Amino acid sequence: LEENTDIEAWDAVIENNDELLEKYIAGEPISREELAQEEQRRVQEASLFPVYHGSAKKGLGIQPLMDAVTGLFQPIGEQGSATLCGSVFKVEYTDCGQRRVYLRLYSGTLRLRDTVALAGREKLKITEMRIPSKGEI
């Protein structure tokens, strides 16, 4: 394995992949990219079930969970589909009482003045959009 890669943490990912097992046994390096691709493939085929833990109140473990939701659990090959698909990760209200919704789009296109159907029967009209730049909105 490449330097700084903890093999024990990746045992469950490697164990069902003959190519990665052969590399490991032969002492050949296994890149983090290879491990991440195998992990995503196994999660998508429901043969690996990662468990995340943390505390939103204390801000612990949130980033690994969000990374998994936006990367690991994202369906392979659906990133460019025409169907709008996304996840709301934060809702807040401005001083004027307007609702501000933060979301991550997995596929599709969202435009100003679009009406979007939410998970329930509620529909939401897009009146303003902002795209983050260097972590700031």
CSV table of C-alpha atoms in Angstrom, one decimal:
chain,number,residue,atom,x,y,z
A,1,LEU,CA,0.0,0.0,0.0
A,2,GLU,CA,1.0,3.6,-0.5
A,3,GLU,CA,2.6,5.4,2.4
A,4,ASN,CA,0.1,6.5,5.1
A,5,THR,CA,-2.6,4.1,4.0
A,6,ASP,CA,-3.8,2.0,7.0
A,7,ILE,CA,-4.3,-1.5,5.6
A,8,GLU,CA,-6.6,-2.6,8.5
A,9,ALA,CA,-9.1,0.1,7.6
A,10,TRP,CA,-9.2,-1.3,4.0
A,11,ASP,CA,-9.4,-5.0,4.8
A,12,ALA,CA,-13.1,-5.3,4.1
A,13,VAL,CA,-12.7,-3.4,0.8
A,14,ILE,CA,-9.8,-5.5,-0.5
A,15,GLU,CA,-11.0,-9.0,0.6
A,16,ASN,CA,-13.4,-9.6,-2.3
A,17,ASN,CA,-11.2,-8.2,-5.1
A,18,ASP,CA,-8.7,-10.7,-6.4
A,19,GLU,CA,-6.6,-8.1,-8.2
A,20,LEU,CA,-6.1,-6.0,-5.1
A,21,LEU,CA,-5.5,-9.1,-3.0
A,22,GLU,CA,-2.8,-10.3,-5.4
A,23,LYS,CA,-1.1,-6.8,-5.3
A,24,TYR,CA,-1.2,-6.8,-1.5
A,25,ILE,CA,0.2,-10.3,-1.1
A,26,ALA,CA,2.9,-9.5,-3.7
A,27,GLY,CA,3.8,-6.4,-1.8
A,28,GLU,CA,2.9,-4.1,-4.7
A,29,PRO,CA,1.6,-0.6,-3.9
A,30,ILE,CA,-2.1,-0.1,-3.9
A,31,SER,CA,-3.1,3.5,-4.5
A,32,ARG,CA,-5.8,5.3,-2.5
A,33,GLU,CA,-7.6,5.9,-5.8
A,34,GLU,CA,-7.8,2.1,-6.4
A,35,LEU,CA,-9.1,1.6,-2.9
A,36,ALA,CA,-11.7,4.4,-3.2
A,37,GLN,CA,-12.9,3.1,-6.5
A,38,GLU,CA,-13.3,-0.4,-5.1
A,39,GLU,CA,-15.1,0.9,-2.0
A,40,GLN,CA,-17.6,2.9,-4.1
A,41,ARG,CA,-18.2,-0.2,-6.4
A,42,ARG,CA,-18.8,-2.4,-3.4
A,43,VAL,CA,-21.2,0.1,-1.8
A,44,GLN,CA,-23.1,0.5,-5.0
A,45,GLU,CA,-23.6,-3.3,-5.4
A,46,ALA,CA,-24.6,-3.5,-1.7
A,47,SER,CA,-21.7,-5.9,-0.7
A,48,LEU,CA,-20.1,-3.3,1.7
A,49,PHE,CA,-21.9,-1.2,4.3
A,50,PRO,CA,-19.8,1.5,5.8
A,51,VAL,CA,-20.8,2.8,9.2
A,52,TYR,CA,-20.2,6.5,10.1
A,53,HIS,CA,-20.5,7.9,13.6
A,54,GLY,CA,-20.2,11.4,15.1
A,55,SER,CA,-22.1,14.2,16.7
A,56,ALA,CA,-23.7,17.1,14.8
A,57,LYS,CA,-24.0,19.0,18.0
A,58,LYS,CA,-20.3,18.8,18.6
A,59,GLY,CA,-19.3,18.9,14.9
A,60,LEU,CA,-17.6,15.6,15.1
A,61,GLY,CA,-17.6,13.1,12.2
A,62,ILE,CA,-19.7,15.4,10.0
A,63,GLN,CA,-17.2,15.9,7.2
A,64,PRO,CA,-16.5,12.1,6.6
A,65,LEU,CA,-20.3,11.6,6.5
A,66,MET,CA,-20.9,14.4,4.0
A,67,ASP,CA,-18.0,13.2,1.9
A,68,ALA,CA,-19.6,9.8,1.7
A,69,VAL,CA,-23.1,11.1,0.9
A,70,THR,CA,-21.7,13.3,-1.9
A,71,GLY,CA,-19.2,10.9,-3.3
A,72,LEU,CA,-19.3,7.3,-2.1
A,73,PHE,CA,-23.1,6.9,-2.1
A,74,GLN,CA,-23.6,8.8,-5.4
A,75,PRO,CA,-24.7,6.4,-8.1
A,76,ILE,CA,-22.0,5.6,-10.6
A,77,GLY,CA,-22.7,6.8,-14.1
A,78,GLU,CA,-25.8,9.0,-13.2
A,79,GLN,CA,-23.9,12.2,-12.8
A,80,GLY,CA,-24.9,13.6,-16.2
A,81,SER,CA,-28.5,12.5,-16.4
A,82,ALA,CA,-31.2,15.0,-17.2
A,83,THR,CA,-33.3,14.2,-14.1
A,84,LEU,CA,-32.8,16.7,-11.3
A,85,CYS,CA,-31.5,14.9,-8.2
A,86,GLY,CA,-30.0,16.5,-5.2
A,87,SER,CA,-29.8,16.6,-1.4
A,88,VAL,CA,-30.6,19.5,0.9
A,89,PHE,CA,-28.0,19.8,3.6
A,90,LYS,CA,-29.0,23.0,5.3
A,91,VAL,CA,-32.0,25.4,5.6
A,92,GLU,CA,-31.8,28.8,7.3
A,93,TYR,CA,-33.9,31.9,7.3
A,94,THR,CA,-32.6,35.4,6.4
A,95,ASP,CA,-33.4,38.5,8.5
A,96,CYS,CA,-36.2,39.2,6.1
A,97,GLY,CA,-37.8,35.8,6.8
A,98,GLN,CA,-36.9,34.3,3.4
A,99,ARG,CA,-35.9,30.7,3.4
A,100,ARG,CA,-32.3,30.0,2.2
A,101,VAL,CA,-31.7,26.4,1.1
A,102,TYR,CA,-28.2,24.9,0.6
A,103,LEU,CA,-28.1,21.8,-1.6
A,104,ARG,CA,-25.8,19.5,-3.5
A,105,LEU,CA,-26.9,18.5,-7.0
A,106,TYR,CA,-26.0,15.0,-8.2
A,107,SER,CA,-27.5,15.3,-11.6
A,108,GLY,CA,-29.7,17.6,-13.8
A,109,THR,CA,-29.7,21.4,-14.1
A,110,LEU,CA,-31.3,24.0,-11.9
A,111,ARG,CA,-32.2,27.4,-13.3
A,112,LEU,CA,-33.6,30.6,-11.9
A,113,ARG,CA,-37.4,30.7,-11.8
A,114,ASP,CA,-37.6,26.9,-12.0
A,115,THR,CA,-40.2,25.2,-9.8
A,116,VAL,CA,-38.9,22.2,-8.0
A,117,ALA,CA,-40.9,19.4,-6.4
A,118,LEU,CA,-39.6,18.4,-3.0
A,119,ALA,CA,-39.8,15.0,-1.4
A,120,GLY,CA,-43.3,15.7,-0.1
A,121,ARG,CA,-45.9,17.4,-2.1
A,122,GLU,CA,-44.4,20.9,-1.5
A,123,LYS,CA,-43.1,22.8,-4.5
A,124,LEU,CA,-40.4,25.5,-4.3
A,125,LYS,CA,-39.8,28.3,-6.8
A,126,ILE,CA,-36.2,29.2,-7.3
A,127,THR,CA,-36.0,33.0,-6.9
A,128,GLU,CA,-32.3,33.5,-6.3
A,129,MET,CA,-29.2,31.3,-6.8
A,130,ARG,CA,-25.6,31.6,-5.5
A,131,ILE,CA,-22.7,29.4,-6.3
A,132,PRO,CA,-19.9,29.0,-3.8
A,133,SER,CA,-16.5,30.3,-4.8
A,134,LYS,CA,-13.5,29.2,-2.7
A,135,GLY,CA,-15.7,28.1,0.1
A,136,GLU,CA,-17.6,31.4,0.4
A,137,ILE,CA,-21.2,32.1,-0.8
